[in-house]
């Protein structure tokens, strides 16, 4: 059920369906399970405005930024874990 919900959520907005758009947090969770399927680096944590925009003028310590997520491997890992 969760997998279906997450898959169908992408249809709510054309932007979510773009080739360049990853699915929020799935890559971060995948990194926790297998860091080799993503790139990561420490960055300064920006503030978040009430309109959900990042404000890099004021920072809040450091966070781990996950990028270049290997999509096929991430979804494979996701569905393997759901089937347990």
PDB file of C-alpha atoms in Angstrom:
ATOM      1  CA  UNK A   1       0.000   0.000   0.000  1.00  0.00           C
ATOM      2  CA  UNK A   2       2.787   2.452   0.892  1.00  0.00           C
ATOM      3  CA  UNK A   3       4.640   1.728  -2.365  1.00  0.00           C
ATOM      4  CA  UNK A   4       1.476   2.372  -4.390  1.00  0.00           C
ATOM      5  CA  UNK A   5       0.804   5.613  -2.519  1.00  0.00           C
ATOM      6  CA  UNK A   6       4.340   6.901  -3.064  1.00  0.00           C
ATOM      7  CA  UNK A   7       4.250   5.955  -6.741  1.00  0.00           C
ATOM      8  CA  UNK A   8       0.888   7.632  -7.356  1.00  0.00           C
ATOM      9  CA  UNK A   9       1.874  10.749  -5.396  1.00  0.00           C
ATOM     10  CA  UNK A  10       4.117  11.732  -8.304  1.00  0.00           C
ATOM     11  CA  UNK A  11       1.016  12.208 -10.485  1.00  0.00           C
ATOM     12  CA  UNK A  12      -0.206  15.086  -8.318  1.00  0.00           C
ATOM     13  CA  UNK A  13       2.087  17.549 -10.055  1.00  0.00           C
ATOM     14  CA  UNK A  14       3.923  17.496 -13.416  1.00  0.00           C
ATOM     15  CA  UNK A  15       7.048  18.801 -11.667  1.00  0.00           C
ATOM     16  CA  UNK A  16       7.204  15.655  -9.532  1.00  0.00           C
ATOM     17  CA  UNK A  17       7.319  13.550 -12.712  1.00  0.00           C
ATOM     18  CA  UNK A  18      10.352  15.227 -14.285  1.00  0.00           C
ATOM     19  CA  UNK A  19      13.438  13.172 -15.092  1.00  0.00           C
ATOM     20  CA  UNK A  20      15.563  15.504 -12.987  1.00  0.00           C
ATOM     21  CA  UNK A  21      13.296  15.236  -9.934  1.00  0.00           C
ATOM     22  CA  UNK A  22      14.078  12.720  -7.240  1.00  0.00           C
ATOM     23  CA  UNK A  23      11.507  11.626  -4.692  1.00  0.00           C
ATOM     24  CA  UNK A  24      11.981  13.534  -1.462  1.00  0.00           C
ATOM     25  CA  UNK A  25      13.536  11.489   1.344  1.00  0.00           C
ATOM     26  CA  UNK A  26      13.617   8.133  -0.456  1.00  0.00           C
ATOM     27  CA  UNK A  27      17.253   8.789  -1.381  1.00  0.00           C
ATOM     28  CA  UNK A  28      18.049   9.794   2.177  1.00  0.00           C
ATOM     29  CA  UNK A  29      16.537   6.591   3.530  1.00  0.00           C
ATOM     30  CA  UNK A  30      18.341   4.559   0.863  1.00  0.00           C
ATOM     31  CA  UNK A  31      21.615   6.213   1.913  1.00  0.00           C
ATOM     32  CA  UNK A  32      21.037   5.030   5.478  1.00  0.00           C
ATOM     33  CA  UNK A  33      20.685   1.451   4.259  1.00  0.00           C
ATOM     34  CA  UNK A  34      23.399   1.492   1.576  1.00  0.00           C
ATOM     35  CA  UNK A  35      25.469   4.675   1.234  1.00  0.00           C
ATOM     36  CA  UNK A  36      27.045   3.423  -2.019  1.00  0.00           C
ATOM     37  CA  UNK A  37      23.923   4.174  -4.074  1.00  0.00           C
ATOM     38  CA  UNK A  38      24.171   7.945  -3.495  1.00  0.00           C
ATOM     39  CA  UNK A  39      26.729  10.707  -3.186  1.00  0.00           C
ATOM     40  CA  UNK A  40      26.761  12.747   0.004  1.00  0.00           C
ATOM     41  CA  UNK A  41      28.537  15.705   1.528  1.00  0.00           C
ATOM     42  CA  UNK A  42      28.245  17.923   4.573  1.00  0.00           C
ATOM     43  CA  UNK A  43      26.747  21.367   3.943  1.00  0.00           C
ATOM     44  CA  UNK A  44      25.597  24.260   6.096  1.00  0.00           C
ATOM     45  CA  UNK A  45      21.926  23.782   6.984  1.00  0.00           C
ATOM     46  CA  UNK A  46      19.796  26.640   5.656  1.00  0.00           C
ATOM     47  CA  UNK A  47      16.748  28.086   7.357  1.00  0.00           C
ATOM     48  CA  UNK A  48      13.364  27.274   5.876  1.00  0.00           C
ATOM     49  CA  UNK A  49      10.911  30.129   5.316  1.00  0.00           C
ATOM     50  CA  UNK A  50       7.199  29.848   6.051  1.00  0.00           C
ATOM     51  CA  UNK A  51       6.697  29.493   2.273  1.00  0.00           C
ATOM     52  CA  UNK A  52       9.021  26.459   2.225  1.00  0.00           C
ATOM     53  CA  UNK A  53      11.974  28.171   0.529  1.00  0.00           C
ATOM     54  CA  UNK A  54      15.538  27.717   1.697  1.00  0.00           C
ATOM     55  CA  UNK A  55      17.262  30.793   3.138  1.00  0.00           C
ATOM     56  CA  UNK A  56      21.032  30.382   3.054  1.00  0.00           C
ATOM     57  CA  UNK A  57      21.705  33.748   4.775  1.00  0.00           C
ATOM     58  CA  UNK A  58      21.206  32.169   8.190  1.00  0.00           C
ATOM     59  CA  UNK A  59      22.564  28.709   8.769  1.00  0.00           C
ATOM     60  CA  UNK A  60      21.828  26.155  11.463  1.00  0.00           C
ATOM     61  CA  UNK A  61      24.876  23.977  11.780  1.00  0.00           C
ATOM     62  CA  UNK A  62      25.670  21.212   9.316  1.00  0.00           C
ATOM     63  CA  UNK A  63      23.568  18.571   7.591  1.00  0.00           C
ATOM     64  CA  UNK A  64      24.325  15.696   5.280  1.00  0.00           C
ATOM     65  CA  UNK A  65      23.283  16.476   1.699  1.00  0.00           C
ATOM     66  CA  UNK A  66      22.460  13.401  -0.398  1.00  0.00           C
ATOM     67  CA  UNK A  67      22.558  13.693  -4.201  1.00  0.00           C
ATOM     68  CA  UNK A  68      23.121  11.737  -7.408  1.00  0.00           C
ATOM     69  CA  UNK A  69      20.886   8.946  -6.227  1.00  0.00           C
ATOM     70  CA  UNK A  70      20.945   5.802  -8.367  1.00  0.00           C
ATOM     71  CA  UNK A  71      17.220   5.551  -9.037  1.00  0.00           C
ATOM     72  CA  UNK A  72      16.880   1.906 -10.081  1.00  0.00           C
ATOM     73  CA  UNK A  73      18.998   0.671  -7.183  1.00  0.00           C
ATOM     74  CA  UNK A  74      17.083   2.853  -4.722  1.00  0.00           C
ATOM     75  CA  UNK A  75      13.671   1.542  -5.766  1.00  0.00           C
ATOM     76  CA  UNK A  76      14.976  -2.034  -5.802  1.00  0.00           C
ATOM     77  CA  UNK A  77      16.205  -1.580  -2.250  1.00  0.00           C
ATOM     78  CA  UNK A  78      12.915   0.051  -1.256  1.00  0.00           C
ATOM     79  CA  UNK A  79      10.762  -2.794  -2.565  1.00  0.00           C
ATOM     80  CA  UNK A  80      13.088  -5.452  -1.139  1.00  0.00           C
ATOM     81  CA  UNK A  81      12.658  -3.913   2.305  1.00  0.00           C
ATOM     82  CA  UNK A  82       8.873  -3.627   1.939  1.00  0.00           C
ATOM     83  CA  UNK A  83       8.585  -7.295   1.067  1.00  0.00           C
ATOM     84  CA  UNK A  84      10.214  -8.439   4.317  1.00  0.00           C
TER      85      UNK A  84
END
